[in-house]
Amino acid sequence: MQLFPCPFCGLRSEGEFHFAAEAGKTRPVTTRDVNAEEWAAYLFDQKNEKGATREVWTHLPCAEMFIMSRDSVTMEVLGTQTLRKLPA
Ligand SMILES: [Zn+2]
């Protein structure tokens, strides 16, 4: 089992994490801004790029979401970035 770094808790077992989405997607402001096909594409279409990727993950015990950069081929974690400021 692989260890993933949570920016708030440190290294934890990958089973504690949940993939949320590829990073960089822009969510429509409301579902009224798009038709059903465009909304479904926003929710379900993924690029599934090979190599370096940026993804939004959630660490379930602390419920924090963050961006994890990793290589989709080797599964090496390249870094993390918080979506909010870390507590001082
Ligand atoms: Zn955490």
Coordinates of C-alpha atoms and ligand atoms in Angstrom, one line a residue:
M1 CA 0.0 0.0 0.0
Q2 CA 1.2 3.5 -0.9
L3 CA 1.6 6.4 1.5
F4 CA 0.1 9.7 0.4
P5 CA 1.1 13.1 2.0
C6 CA -1.8 15.1 3.4
P7 CA -0.6 18.7 3.8
F8 CA -2.4 18.9 7.1
C9 CA -1.7 15.4 8.7
G10 CA 1.5 14.1 7.0
L11 CA 2.0 10.7 5.4
R12 CA -1.0 8.4 5.6
S13 CA -2.2 5.2 4.0
E14 CA -3.7 5.7 0.5
G15 CA -6.9 4.1 1.8
E16 CA -7.6 7.2 3.8
F17 CA -7.8 9.3 0.6
H18 CA -10.5 9.9 -2.0
F19 CA -9.9 11.1 -5.5
A20 CA -12.2 14.1 -6.2
A21 CA -11.4 15.4 -9.7
E22 CA -8.7 16.4 -12.1
A23 CA -7.4 19.9 -11.1
G24 CA -8.1 22.8 -13.3
K25 CA -11.7 22.2 -14.2
T26 CA -14.0 25.2 -13.9
R27 CA -17.3 24.4 -12.3
P28 CA -20.3 26.2 -13.9
V29 CA -21.7 28.8 -11.5
T30 CA -25.1 27.1 -11.6
T31 CA -26.6 24.2 -13.4
R32 CA -28.8 26.7 -15.3
D33 CA -25.6 28.0 -17.0
V34 CA -25.2 24.7 -18.9
N35 CA -27.4 22.1 -20.6
A36 CA -27.5 18.5 -19.3
E37 CA -24.9 17.3 -21.7
E38 CA -22.4 20.0 -20.6
W39 CA -23.1 19.4 -16.9
A40 CA -22.5 15.6 -17.4
A41 CA -19.3 16.4 -19.2
Y42 CA -18.2 18.6 -16.3
L43 CA -19.0 15.8 -13.8
F44 CA -17.7 12.8 -15.6
D45 CA -15.2 13.6 -18.4
Q46 CA -11.6 13.1 -17.4
K47 CA -8.5 13.7 -19.5
N48 CA -6.7 10.7 -17.8
E49 CA -3.3 12.2 -18.9
K50 CA -0.3 9.9 -18.9
G51 CA 2.6 11.3 -16.8
A52 CA 2.6 14.3 -14.5
T53 CA -1.0 15.2 -13.4
R54 CA -2.6 17.5 -10.9
E55 CA -5.6 16.2 -9.1
V56 CA -7.9 17.2 -6.3
W57 CA -7.9 14.7 -3.4
T58 CA -9.7 14.6 0.0
H59 CA -8.1 13.2 3.1
L60 CA -11.1 11.6 4.7
P61 CA -10.0 11.7 8.5
C62 CA -9.4 15.5 8.4
A63 CA -11.9 16.2 5.5
E64 CA -9.4 18.5 3.8
M65 CA -9.2 18.8 0.1
F66 CA -5.9 19.6 -1.6
I67 CA -4.1 19.3 -4.9
M68 CA -1.8 16.4 -5.3
S69 CA 0.7 16.3 -8.2
R70 CA 1.7 12.8 -9.2
D71 CA 2.9 10.8 -12.0
S72 CA 0.1 8.6 -13.3
V73 CA 2.5 6.1 -14.8
T74 CA 4.9 5.5 -11.8
M75 CA 2.3 6.7 -9.1
E76 CA 5.2 8.8 -7.6
V77 CA 3.8 11.7 -5.6
L78 CA 5.5 14.9 -6.9
G79 CA 4.0 17.3 -4.3
T80 CA 0.9 18.7 -2.7
Q81 CA -0.7 22.1 -2.5
T82 CA -3.4 23.2 -0.1
L83 CA -6.6 24.8 -1.2
R84 CA -6.5 27.1 1.8
K85 CA -3.9 28.6 4.0
L86 CA -2.3 26.3 6.6
P87 CA -2.9 27.2 10.2
A88 CA 0.0 29.2 11.7
Ligands
ZN1 ZN -5.3 15.1 6.6

